């Protein structure tokens, strides 16, 4: 189509909407934002006539690559260390994708602009695409990778695992609470524009380095839809900015969304990239280096900062603190260590780190060995059953952490933990901002104004509470993270499948009591609790 | 231009033979190669089921910590209370069309390619030259008005409802339905644009005034706007696809436009509208499957039937009225191939058979 006829076509499509006079669409989802004074801002345009064939063509390339990978025996060159983490990643990500589809009508309800409605409706179809194409990729992995256990129970495992709730925020946050907070600020302005557009491009690079070129094919194809989504979100953001009253809400939501994305996405993707790779070339970028480029320079400096000219206060402090946590406070490494500590309740296997890994970590993150090296040596030493319990239940100088009530990643930067009685329960938070999220932001009033549409934090947020005082073997049976012989565990702290004696079974973990740190905390007297918390914060948690 | 720094050798990851291929080693679960957390409808799970089932979690299945965010004044996630209908097991529903991304793009891309081809050929062949003035007016105004119906329902009934159903299978089927509607609406709009460029006195803006203010269309617009205002997602779905579509949509598309276009020298319109009809039939399949499941529910059959009956009784009269108000347009084209009464009784027959399928009573307005 010529440019001229394309613009005529776009113009024509705008004639489809009309101002209703008998009844208006149901307002299923509310927002505390107002758009009465907003001039209409239009996103990138897309007409169905060109959209469907364009996407079909992209699909053809993806499916062609899939066939090629199988014919070319890709899995003979895929690193198991990498594929195991895909059991976690691909269990999580289809839900955020489909949630993005489900979020679209919330934004449509909230924003009175038919042009944006069209963009959002097309995004809805994109997101159905993303979710199902990713499920299909996982299905291919399950069929062709050496160890299908964990892929085979993916959506179940994700729904009952502690790691699932960490990931699920990136999804539930799109579809619940204030429509603009959820479907615009959290989903598009932060998650899509900052975190997916950058790290989902960085992660495929790592996949390729580990012999997996299908993940890059699928995710680059997914990613190519993203510029339209970003444009939808930006148009809504500009419309929101037109009303002075929205300012305070926008600032609240940017803080909440930024921080939660940092906590959750950096925890997960950071771990996949740093601990899921076998590529230890010194000139390959670390997660911190990628973050600096993609998120700090590309997103923060080129997208977020310019918003200041609209008088919006940008959460500079939180951006800087995220960076500080990644580069100085070892955030990603603490998360990876936690995942590995918790290996018995995972539904994937975690490869021990080797000297080559140690060297790379030390080069990229000076001081790494002193904090983590000896613990990973212990992990390696304790990797087979028979002579010892899983590492979490052996004394290696590692104190099991409290969980953050807001972001649900544990309070791993121990000196930063905040403890407060909120809604009648003693709760722990990984940071000041996570405390603020629960105690201040997700409430029906904010800075003296009514915010009846803001969401609430709910659910059994500390996963360990579900299994307080259970036998670890019963926990695993309840989770069903058991292989088809009825006794071998799906999770293993190593990759050796060739010798059955090296594989942990229910028998190896029977008799080990499991406990909830939060229940224990709430059973303490004030004095005990204060002592406990002071000791927790002061404990460097280093293996001797 | 980027200048390569020669001092820095380019470095690549080294491929390594890992033999991480299926079958390389024998161990517990080494042959566990199907998603084992749901029961497929047939013996083996289809790709559609594999990529759809349980992606939207459920506290009644595996979601052990519950939904972790909620609305301020209600639960989060996908509350069952968002419809009055109940089911012993919502997860039993499978889309008979088995829609997932591959089918969505394949089918819709085929449709738009076909339509574009037809429109190009029509232009080249001067297919519009033979149109009578009366037919041109009919297409310009009445077919023009219809684009709004499709778009309004697509955007504000179906896109809206796919947030609300209790399973991924239901919501995805509704999402695909909305894509059909919006695509069809755009097909009609762009056809309208084509015609205003090809036919001397074709008024490309008449569709708006017709839809907004021509008396025969106002009751249809009133029903459509009211359909978008329904809060209960299943009511919106049922009322739109079963009641409105049967009595107004099919009446207009199948029993009027498709019947009379060719006799009025128009061979192009039927290809567009036919594609819309096809989509509707496809979408009706999942709709029937869903509501048949609910009326046959082992625990809630009677209550569901009562509710559906209420919806029929509430919406069928409005749709009947809207349909009857359209009657004058039957006499507008030069070639009056079919009378309103003939079209109407064909539409009513279709609606009746749906009601029978769901074991529901016929509202008395139908007989009039
Ligand atoms: Fe997406
Ligand atoms: Fe936190």
PDB file of N, CA, C and O in Angstrom, chain A residues 27-94:
ATOM      1  N   UNK A  27     -18.379  -0.167  32.879  1.00  0.00           N
ATOM      2  CA  UNK A  27     -17.105   0.163  33.508  1.00  0.00           C
ATOM      3  C   UNK A  27     -16.777  -0.943  34.499  1.00  0.00           C
ATOM      4  O   UNK A  27     -17.096  -0.848  35.670  1.00  0.00           O
ATOM      5  N   UNK A  28     -16.135  -1.980  34.028  1.00  0.00           N
ATOM      6  CA  UNK A  28     -15.833  -3.082  34.939  1.00  0.00           C
ATOM      7  C   UNK A  28     -14.664  -2.745  35.852  1.00  0.00           C
ATOM      8  O   UNK A  28     -14.544  -3.259  36.940  1.00  0.00           O
ATOM      9  N   UNK A  29     -13.774  -1.907  35.362  1.00  0.00           N
ATOM     10  CA  UNK A  29     -12.535  -1.650  36.092  1.00  0.00           C
ATOM     11  C   UNK A  29     -12.362  -0.153  36.275  1.00  0.00           C
ATOM     12  O   UNK A  29     -12.485   0.611  35.329  1.00  0.00           O
ATOM     13  N   UNK A  30     -12.072   0.225  37.498  1.00  0.00           N
ATOM     14  CA  UNK A  30     -11.986   1.650  37.782  1.00  0.00           C
ATOM     15  C   UNK A  30     -10.565   2.157  37.824  1.00  0.00           C
ATOM     16  O   UNK A  30      -9.598   1.402  37.870  1.00  0.00           O
ATOM     17  N   UNK A  31     -10.465   3.478  37.781  1.00  0.00           N
ATOM     18  CA  UNK A  31      -9.170   4.121  37.975  1.00  0.00           C
ATOM     19  C   UNK A  31      -9.376   5.393  38.765  1.00  0.00           C
ATOM     20  O   UNK A  31     -10.445   5.999  38.694  1.00  0.00           O
ATOM     21  N   UNK A  32      -8.369   5.776  39.510  1.00  0.00           N
ATOM     22  CA  UNK A  32      -8.432   7.059  40.214  1.00  0.00           C
ATOM     23  C   UNK A  32      -7.841   8.177  39.361  1.00  0.00           C
ATOM     24  O   UNK A  32      -7.851   9.336  39.752  1.00  0.00           O
ATOM     25  N   UNK A  33      -7.312   7.818  38.223  1.00  0.00           N
ATOM     26  CA  UNK A  33      -6.808   8.831  37.293  1.00  0.00           C
ATOM     27  C   UNK A  33      -7.981   9.483  36.577  1.00  0.00           C
ATOM     28  O   UNK A  33      -9.046   8.885  36.439  1.00  0.00           O
ATOM     29  N   UNK A  34      -7.772  10.703  36.106  1.00  0.00           N
ATOM     30  CA  UNK A  34      -8.813  11.339  35.298  1.00  0.00           C
ATOM     31  C   UNK A  34      -8.231  11.762  33.954  1.00  0.00           C
ATOM     32  O   UNK A  34      -7.056  12.127  33.849  1.00  0.00           O
ATOM     33  N   UNK A  35      -9.085  11.699  32.937  1.00  0.00           N
ATOM     34  CA  UNK A  35      -8.643  12.035  31.580  1.00  0.00           C
ATOM     35  C   UNK A  35      -9.534  13.091  30.936  1.00  0.00           C
ATOM     36  O   UNK A  35      -9.492  13.285  29.740  1.00  0.00           O
ATOM     37  N   UNK A  36     -10.326  13.767  31.790  1.00  0.00           N
ATOM     38  CA  UNK A  36     -11.291  14.724  31.233  1.00  0.00           C
ATOM     39  C   UNK A  36     -10.615  15.848  30.454  1.00  0.00           C
ATOM     40  O   UNK A  36     -11.140  16.345  29.479  1.00  0.00           O
ATOM     41  N   UNK A  37      -9.458  16.257  30.929  1.00  0.00           N
ATOM     42  CA  UNK A  37      -8.830  17.423  30.292  1.00  0.00           C
ATOM     43  C   UNK A  37      -7.783  17.020  29.263  1.00  0.00           C
ATOM     44  O   UNK A  37      -7.075  17.864  28.731  1.00  0.00           O
ATOM     45  N   UNK A  38      -7.687  15.714  29.020  1.00  0.00           N
ATOM     46  CA  UNK A  38      -6.564  15.275  28.198  1.00  0.00           C
ATOM     47  C   UNK A  38      -6.795  15.481  26.711  1.00  0.00           C
ATOM     48  O   UNK A  38      -7.812  15.066  26.175  1.00  0.00           O
ATOM     49  N   UNK A  39      -5.837  16.110  26.054  1.00  0.00           N
ATOM     50  CA  UNK A  39      -5.885  16.107  24.594  1.00  0.00           C
ATOM     51  C   UNK A  39      -5.586  14.679  24.141  1.00  0.00           C
ATOM     52  O   UNK A  39      -4.847  13.950  24.800  1.00  0.00           O
ATOM     53  N   UNK A  40      -6.187  14.272  23.037  1.00  0.00           N
ATOM     54  CA  UNK A  40      -5.975  12.890  22.606  1.00  0.00           C
ATOM     55  C   UNK A  40      -4.616  12.707  21.945  1.00  0.00           C
ATOM     56  O   UNK A  40      -4.243  13.457  21.055  1.00  0.00           O
ATOM     57  N   UNK A  41      -3.878  11.730  22.438  1.00  0.00           N
ATOM     58  CA  UNK A  41      -2.576  11.409  21.844  1.00  0.00           C
ATOM     59  C   UNK A  41      -2.711  10.066  21.128  1.00  0.00           C
ATOM     60  O   UNK A  41      -3.266   9.129  21.691  1.00  0.00           O
ATOM     61  N   UNK A  42      -2.193  10.002  19.942  1.00  0.00           N
ATOM     62  CA  UNK A  42      -2.374   8.772  19.178  1.00  0.00           C
ATOM     63  C   UNK A  42      -1.124   7.917  19.146  1.00  0.00           C
ATOM     64  O   UNK A  42      -0.027   8.413  18.973  1.00  0.00           O
ATOM     65  N   UNK A  43      -1.329   6.623  19.285  1.00  0.00           N
ATOM     66  CA  UNK A  43      -0.185   5.702  19.219  1.00  0.00           C
ATOM     67  C   UNK A  43       0.138   5.330  17.771  1.00  0.00           C
ATOM     68  O   UNK A  43      -0.544   5.774  16.842  1.00  0.00           O
ATOM     69  N   UNK A  44       1.153   4.520  17.585  1.00  0.00           N
ATOM     70  CA  UNK A  44       1.452   3.960  16.269  1.00  0.00           C
ATOM     71  C   UNK A  44       0.212   3.268  15.743  1.00  0.00           C
ATOM     72  O   UNK A  44      -0.484   2.601  16.489  1.00  0.00           O
ATOM     73  N   UNK A  45      -0.014   3.411  14.463  1.00  0.00           N
ATOM     74  CA  UNK A  45      -1.255   2.842  13.929  1.00  0.00           C
ATOM     75  C   UNK A  45      -1.017   1.496  13.279  1.00  0.00           C
ATOM     76  O   UNK A  45       0.055   1.208  12.780  1.00  0.00           O
ATOM     77  N   UNK A  46      -2.057   0.711  13.319  1.00  0.00           N
ATOM     78  CA  UNK A  46      -1.951  -0.627  12.740  1.00  0.00           C
ATOM     79  C   UNK A  46      -3.311  -1.000  12.210  1.00  0.00           C
ATOM     80  O   UNK A  46      -4.298  -0.880  12.917  1.00  0.00           O
ATOM     81  N   UNK A  47      -3.395  -1.414  10.963  1.00  0.00           N
ATOM     82  CA  UNK A  47      -4.683  -1.917  10.481  1.00  0.00           C
ATOM     83  C   UNK A  47      -4.602  -3.422  10.293  1.00  0.00           C
ATOM     84  O   UNK A  47      -3.576  -3.972   9.928  1.00  0.00           O
ATOM     85  N   UNK A  48      -5.740  -4.051  10.568  1.00  0.00           N
ATOM     86  CA  UNK A  48      -5.811  -5.513  10.547  1.00  0.00           C
ATOM     87  C   UNK A  48      -5.370  -6.077   9.194  1.00  0.00           C
ATOM     88  O   UNK A  48      -4.785  -7.142   9.122  1.00  0.00           O
ATOM     89  N   UNK A  49      -5.690  -5.360   8.156  1.00  0.00           N
ATOM     90  CA  UNK A  49      -5.405  -5.850   6.814  1.00  0.00           C
ATOM     91  C   UNK A  49      -3.902  -6.090   6.613  1.00  0.00           C
ATOM     92  O   UNK A  49      -3.506  -7.013   5.921  1.00  0.00           O
ATOM     93  N   UNK A  50      -3.085  -5.258   7.205  1.00  0.00           N
ATOM     94  CA  UNK A  50      -1.652  -5.520   7.070  1.00  0.00           C
ATOM     95  C   UNK A  50      -1.106  -6.278   8.289  1.00  0.00           C
ATOM     96  O   UNK A  50      -0.108  -6.976   8.193  1.00  0.00           O
ATOM     97  N   UNK A  51      -1.794  -6.123   9.404  1.00  0.00           N
ATOM     98  CA  UNK A  51      -1.325  -6.769  10.640  1.00  0.00           C
ATOM     99  C   UNK A  51      -1.275  -8.292  10.528  1.00  0.00           C
ATOM    100  O   UNK A  51      -0.255  -8.911  10.826  1.00  0.00           O
ATOM    101  N   UNK A  52      -2.370  -8.902  10.105  1.00  0.00           N
ATOM    102  CA  UNK A  52      -2.411 -10.371  10.112  1.00  0.00           C
ATOM    103  C   UNK A  52      -1.361 -11.003   9.196  1.00  0.00           C
ATOM    104  O   UNK A  52      -0.620 -11.889   9.625  1.00  0.00           O
ATOM    105  N   UNK A  53      -1.268 -10.544   7.943  1.00  0.00           N
ATOM    106  CA  UNK A  53      -0.218 -11.150   7.083  1.00  0.00           C
ATOM    107  C   UNK A  53       1.190 -10.898   7.613  1.00  0.00           C
ATOM    108  O   UNK A  53       2.052 -11.765   7.522  1.00  0.00           O
ATOM    109  N   UNK A  54       1.403  -9.708   8.194  1.00  0.00           N
ATOM    110  CA  UNK A  54       2.735  -9.402   8.733  1.00  0.00           C
ATOM    111  C   UNK A  54       3.114 -10.389   9.845  1.00  0.00           C
ATOM    112  O   UNK A  54       4.215 -10.932   9.877  1.00  0.00           O
ATOM    113  N   UNK A  55       2.162 -10.637  10.729  1.00  0.00           N
ATOM    114  CA  UNK A  55       2.457 -11.557  11.838  1.00  0.00           C
ATOM    115  C   UNK A  55       2.565 -12.991  11.347  1.00  0.00           C
ATOM    116  O   UNK A  55       3.350 -13.775  11.872  1.00  0.00           O
ATOM    117  N   UNK A  56       1.773 -13.315  10.361  1.00  0.00           N
ATOM    118  CA  UNK A  56       1.838 -14.676   9.836  1.00  0.00           C
ATOM    119  C   UNK A  56       3.227 -14.949   9.255  1.00  0.00           C
ATOM    120  O   UNK A  56       3.794 -16.030   9.429  1.00  0.00           O
ATOM    121  N   UNK A  57       3.755 -13.926   8.605  1.00  0.00           N
ATOM    122  CA  UNK A  57       5.087 -14.075   8.033  1.00  0.00           C
ATOM    123  C   UNK A  57       6.132 -14.280   9.128  1.00  0.00           C
ATOM    124  O   UNK A  57       7.026 -15.117   9.019  1.00  0.00           O
ATOM    125  N   UNK A  58       5.988 -13.504  10.203  1.00  0.00           N
ATOM    126  CA  UNK A  58       6.914 -13.682  11.332  1.00  0.00           C
ATOM    127  C   UNK A  58       6.805 -15.095  11.885  1.00  0.00           C
ATOM    128  O   UNK A  58       7.802 -15.725  12.221  1.00  0.00           O
ATOM    129  N   UNK A  59       5.571 -15.562  11.993  1.00  0.00           N
ATOM    130  CA  UNK A  59       5.345 -16.917  12.487  1.00  0.00           C
ATOM    131  C   UNK A  59       6.034 -17.950  11.611  1.00  0.00           C
ATOM    132  O   UNK A  59       6.649 -18.879  12.112  1.00  0.00           O
ATOM    133  N   UNK A  60       5.884 -17.773  10.314  1.00  0.00           N
ATOM    134  CA  UNK A  60       6.488 -18.748   9.398  1.00  0.00           C
ATOM    135  C   UNK A  60       7.978 -18.869   9.659  1.00  0.00           C
ATOM    136  O   UNK A  60       8.540 -19.957   9.617  1.00  0.00           O
ATOM    137  N   UNK A  61       8.610 -17.742   9.925  1.00  0.00           N
ATOM    138  CA  UNK A  61      10.047 -17.793  10.202  1.00  0.00           C
ATOM    139  C   UNK A  61      10.331 -18.562  11.494  1.00  0.00           C
ATOM    140  O   UNK A  61      11.260 -19.354  11.561  1.00  0.00           O
ATOM    141  N   UNK A  62       9.501 -18.310  12.510  1.00  0.00           N
ATOM    142  CA  UNK A  62       9.699 -19.008  13.777  1.00  0.00           C
ATOM    143  C   UNK A  62       9.528 -20.511  13.593  1.00  0.00           C
ATOM    144  O   UNK A  62      10.367 -21.309  14.031  1.00  0.00           O
ATOM    145  N   UNK A  63       8.461 -20.909  12.925  1.00  0.00           N
ATOM    146  CA  UNK A  63       8.211 -22.352  12.784  1.00  0.00           C
ATOM    147  C   UNK A  63       9.235 -23.001  11.873  1.00  0.00           C
ATOM    148  O   UNK A  63       9.612 -24.160  12.073  1.00  0.00           O
ATOM    149  N   UNK A  64       9.698 -22.233  10.905  1.00  0.00           N
ATOM    150  CA  UNK A  64      10.779 -22.746  10.061  1.00  0.00           C
ATOM    151  C   UNK A  64      12.023 -23.025  10.893  1.00  0.00           C
ATOM    152  O   UNK A  64      12.669 -24.070  10.761  1.00  0.00           O
ATOM    153  N   UNK A  65      12.336 -22.091  11.782  1.00  0.00           N
ATOM    154  CA  UNK A  65      13.521 -22.266  12.633  1.00  0.00           C
ATOM    155  C   UNK A  65      13.347 -23.466  13.558  1.00  0.00           C
ATOM    156  O   UNK A  65      14.291 -24.204  13.825  1.00  0.00           O
ATOM    157  N   UNK A  66      12.135 -23.653  14.036  1.00  0.00           N
ATOM    158  CA  UNK A  66      11.896 -24.799  14.928  1.00  0.00           C
ATOM    159  C   UNK A  66      12.152 -26.113  14.196  1.00  0.00           C
ATOM    160  O   UNK A  66      12.833 -27.003  14.718  1.00  0.00           O
ATOM    161  N   UNK A  67      11.602 -26.220  13.000  1.00  0.00           N
ATOM    162  CA  UNK A  67      11.851 -27.436  12.220  1.00  0.00           C
ATOM    163  C   UNK A  67      13.340 -27.629  11.984  1.00  0.00           C
ATOM    164  O   UNK A  67      13.864 -28.738  12.122  1.00  0.00           O
ATOM    165  N   UNK A  68      13.992 -26.532  11.654  1.00  0.00           N
ATOM    166  CA  UNK A  68      15.425 -26.594  11.376  1.00  0.00           C
ATOM    167  C   UNK A  68      16.215 -27.055  12.591  1.00  0.00           C
ATOM    168  O   UNK A  68      17.144 -27.858  12.472  1.00  0.00           O
ATOM    169  N   UNK A  69      15.835 -26.560  13.750  1.00  0.00           N
ATOM    170  CA  UNK A  69      16.566 -26.909  14.978  1.00  0.00           C
ATOM    171  C   UNK A  69      16.461 -28.396  15.264  1.00  0.00           C
ATOM    172  O   UNK A  69      17.419 -29.036  15.688  1.00  0.00           O
ATOM    173  N   UNK A  70      15.285 -28.942  15.015  1.00  0.00           N
ATOM    174  CA  UNK A  70      15.099 -30.368  15.292  1.00  0.00           C
ATOM    175  C   UNK A  70      15.868 -31.199  14.265  1.00  0.00           C
ATOM    176  O   UNK A  70      16.599 -32.121  14.611  1.00  0.00           O
ATOM    177  N   UNK A  71      15.736 -30.796  12.998  1.00  0.00           N
ATOM    178  CA  UNK A  71      16.481 -31.529  11.962  1.00  0.00           C
ATOM    179  C   UNK A  71      17.987 -31.435  12.181  1.00  0.00           C
ATOM    180  O   UNK A  71      18.732 -32.373  11.942  1.00  0.00           O
ATOM    181  N   UNK A  72      18.414 -30.268  12.682  1.00  0.00           N
ATOM    182  CA  UNK A  72      19.848 -30.057  12.879  1.00  0.00           C
ATOM    183  C   UNK A  72      20.348 -30.528  14.247  1.00  0.00           C
ATOM    184  O   UNK A  72      21.457 -30.198  14.643  1.00  0.00           O
ATOM    185  N   UNK A  73      19.517 -31.261  14.973  1.00  0.00           N
ATOM    186  CA  UNK A  73      19.922 -31.808  16.277  1.00  0.00           C
ATOM    187  C   UNK A  73      20.491 -30.751  17.220  1.00  0.00           C
ATOM    188  O   UNK A  73      21.554 -30.944  17.814  1.00  0.00           O
ATOM    189  N   UNK A  74      19.783 -29.657  17.334  1.00  0.00           N
ATOM    190  CA  UNK A  74      20.249 -28.568  18.181  1.00  0.00           C
ATOM    191  C   UNK A  74      20.568 -29.022  19.602  1.00  0.00           C
ATOM    192  O   UNK A  74      21.509 -28.520  20.231  1.00  0.00           O
ATOM    193  N   UNK A  75      19.811 -29.987  20.096  1.00  0.00           N
ATOM    194  CA  UNK A  75      19.979 -30.359  21.497  1.00  0.00           C
ATOM    195  C   UNK A  75      21.270 -31.133  21.774  1.00  0.00           C
ATOM    196  O   UNK A  75      21.609 -31.363  22.913  1.00  0.00           O
ATOM    197  N   UNK A  76      21.974 -31.489  20.724  1.00  0.00           N
ATOM    198  CA  UNK A  76      23.286 -32.090  20.963  1.00  0.00           C
ATOM    199  C   UNK A  76      24.306 -31.049  21.398  1.00  0.00           C
ATOM    200  O   UNK A  76      25.396 -31.386  21.826  1.00  0.00           O
ATOM    201  N   UNK A  77      23.920 -29.769  21.212  1.00  0.00           N
ATOM    202  CA  UNK A  77      24.872 -28.703  21.560  1.00  0.00           C
ATOM    203  C   UNK A  77      24.326 -27.745  22.607  1.00  0.00           C
ATOM    204  O   UNK A  77      24.928 -26.715  22.875  1.00  0.00           O
ATOM    205  N   UNK A  78      23.204 -28.100  23.169  1.00  0.00           N
ATOM    206  CA  UNK A  78      22.599 -27.193  24.139  1.00  0.00           C
ATOM    207  C   UNK A  78      23.174 -27.486  25.527  1.00  0.00           C
ATOM    208  O   UNK A  78      23.342 -28.638  25.913  1.00  0.00           O
ATOM    209  N   UNK A  79      23.464 -26.444  26.270  1.00  0.00           N
ATOM    210  CA  UNK A  79      23.987 -26.623  27.626  1.00  0.00           C
ATOM    211  C   UNK A  79      22.840 -26.929  28.588  1.00  0.00           C
ATOM    212  O   UNK A  79      21.874 -26.182  28.686  1.00  0.00           O
ATOM    213  N   UNK A  80      22.988 -28.042  29.313  1.00  0.00           N
ATOM    214  CA  UNK A  80      21.947 -28.407  30.279  1.00  0.00           C
ATOM    215  C   UNK A  80      21.797 -27.343  31.364  1.00  0.00           C
ATOM    216  O   UNK A  80      20.718 -27.081  31.856  1.00  0.00           O
ATOM    217  N   UNK A  81      22.935 -26.747  31.729  1.00  0.00           N
ATOM    218  CA  UNK A  81      22.886 -25.710  32.761  1.00  0.00           C
ATOM    219  C   UNK A  81      21.879 -24.632  32.359  1.00  0.00           C
ATOM    220  O   UNK A  81      21.106 -24.144  33.187  1.00  0.00           O
ATOM    221  N   UNK A  82      21.896 -24.281  31.084  1.00  0.00           N
ATOM    222  CA  UNK A  82      20.992 -23.248  30.571  1.00  0.00           C
ATOM    223  C   UNK A  82      19.557 -23.756  30.498  1.00  0.00           C
ATOM    224  O   UNK A  82      18.618 -23.108  30.963  1.00  0.00           O
ATOM    225  N   UNK A  83      19.383 -24.958  29.926  1.00  0.00           N
ATOM    226  CA  UNK A  83      18.036 -25.476  29.704  1.00  0.00           C
ATOM    227  C   UNK A  83      17.276 -25.676  31.016  1.00  0.00           C
ATOM    228  O   UNK A  83      16.061 -25.505  31.062  1.00  0.00           O
ATOM    229  N   UNK A  84      17.991 -26.034  32.062  1.00  0.00           N
ATOM    230  CA  UNK A  84      17.304 -26.258  33.328  1.00  0.00           C
ATOM    231  C   UNK A  84      16.608 -24.981  33.809  1.00  0.00           C
ATOM    232  O   UNK A  84      15.491 -25.032  34.317  1.00  0.00           O
ATOM    233  N   UNK A  85      17.282 -23.848  33.634  1.00  0.00           N
ATOM    234  CA  UNK A  85      16.651 -22.590  34.067  1.00  0.00           C
ATOM    235  C   UNK A  85      15.458 -22.223  33.190  1.00  0.00           C
ATOM    236  O   UNK A  85      14.579 -21.478  33.617  1.00  0.00           O
ATOM    237  N   UNK A  86      15.437 -22.760  31.969  1.00  0.00           N
ATOM    238  CA  UNK A  86      14.280 -22.499  31.107  1.00  0.00           C
ATOM    239  C   UNK A  86      13.009 -23.142  31.669  1.00  0.00           C
ATOM    240  O   UNK A  86      11.903 -22.715  31.377  1.00  0.00           O
ATOM    241  N   UNK A  87      13.192 -24.199  32.469  1.00  0.00           N
ATOM    242  CA  UNK A  87      12.016 -24.797  33.115  1.00  0.00           C
ATOM    243  C   UNK A  87      11.334 -23.765  33.997  1.00  0.00           C
ATOM    244  O   UNK A  87      10.114 -23.714  34.083  1.00  0.00           O
ATOM    245  N   UNK A  88      12.135 -22.946  34.649  1.00  0.00           N
ATOM    246  CA  UNK A  88      11.555 -21.878  35.468  1.00  0.00           C
ATOM    247  C   UNK A  88      11.067 -20.727  34.597  1.00  0.00           C
ATOM    248  O   UNK A  88       9.905 -20.312  34.680  1.00  0.00           O
ATOM    249  N   UNK A  89      11.944 -20.228  33.751  1.00  0.00           N
ATOM    250  CA  UNK A  89      11.589 -19.044  32.950  1.00  0.00           C
ATOM    251  C   UNK A  89      10.329 -19.287  32.127  1.00  0.00           C
ATOM    252  O   UNK A  89       9.392 -18.488  32.142  1.00  0.00           O
ATOM    253  N   UNK A  90      10.291 -20.405  31.411  1.00  0.00           N
ATOM    254  CA  UNK A  90       9.149 -20.647  30.524  1.00  0.00           C
ATOM    255  C   UNK A  90       7.911 -21.128  31.277  1.00  0.00           C
ATOM    256  O   UNK A  90       6.831 -21.230  30.703  1.00  0.00           O
ATOM    257  N   UNK A  91       8.063 -21.429  32.566  1.00  0.00           N
ATOM    258  CA  UNK A  91       6.848 -21.684  33.339  1.00  0.00           C
ATOM    259  C   UNK A  91       6.192 -20.357  33.707  1.00  0.00           C
ATOM    260  O   UNK A  91       4.978 -20.248  33.766  1.00  0.00           O
ATOM    261  N   UNK A  92       7.015 -19.349  33.905  1.00  0.00           N
ATOM    262  CA  UNK A  92       6.490 -18.054  34.351  1.00  0.00           C
ATOM    263  C   UNK A  92       5.915 -17.228  33.208  1.00  0.00           C
ATOM    264  O   UNK A  92       4.810 -16.702  33.297  1.00  0.00           O
ATOM    265  N   UNK A  93       6.671 -17.109  32.137  1.00  0.00           N
ATOM    266  CA  UNK A  93       6.445 -16.009  31.205  1.00  0.00           C
ATOM    267  C   UNK A  93       5.144 -16.068  30.394  1.00  0.00           C
ATOM    268  O   UNK A  93       4.573 -15.017  30.073  1.00  0.00           O
ATOM    269  N   UNK A  94       4.606 -17.244  30.062  1.00  0.00           N
ATOM    270  CA  UNK A  94       3.337 -17.212  29.313  1.00  0.00           C
ATOM    271  C   UNK A  94       2.184 -16.551  30.087  1.00  0.00           C
ATOM    272  O   UNK A  94       1.276 -16.000  29.474  1.00  0.00           O
TER     273      UNK A  94
END
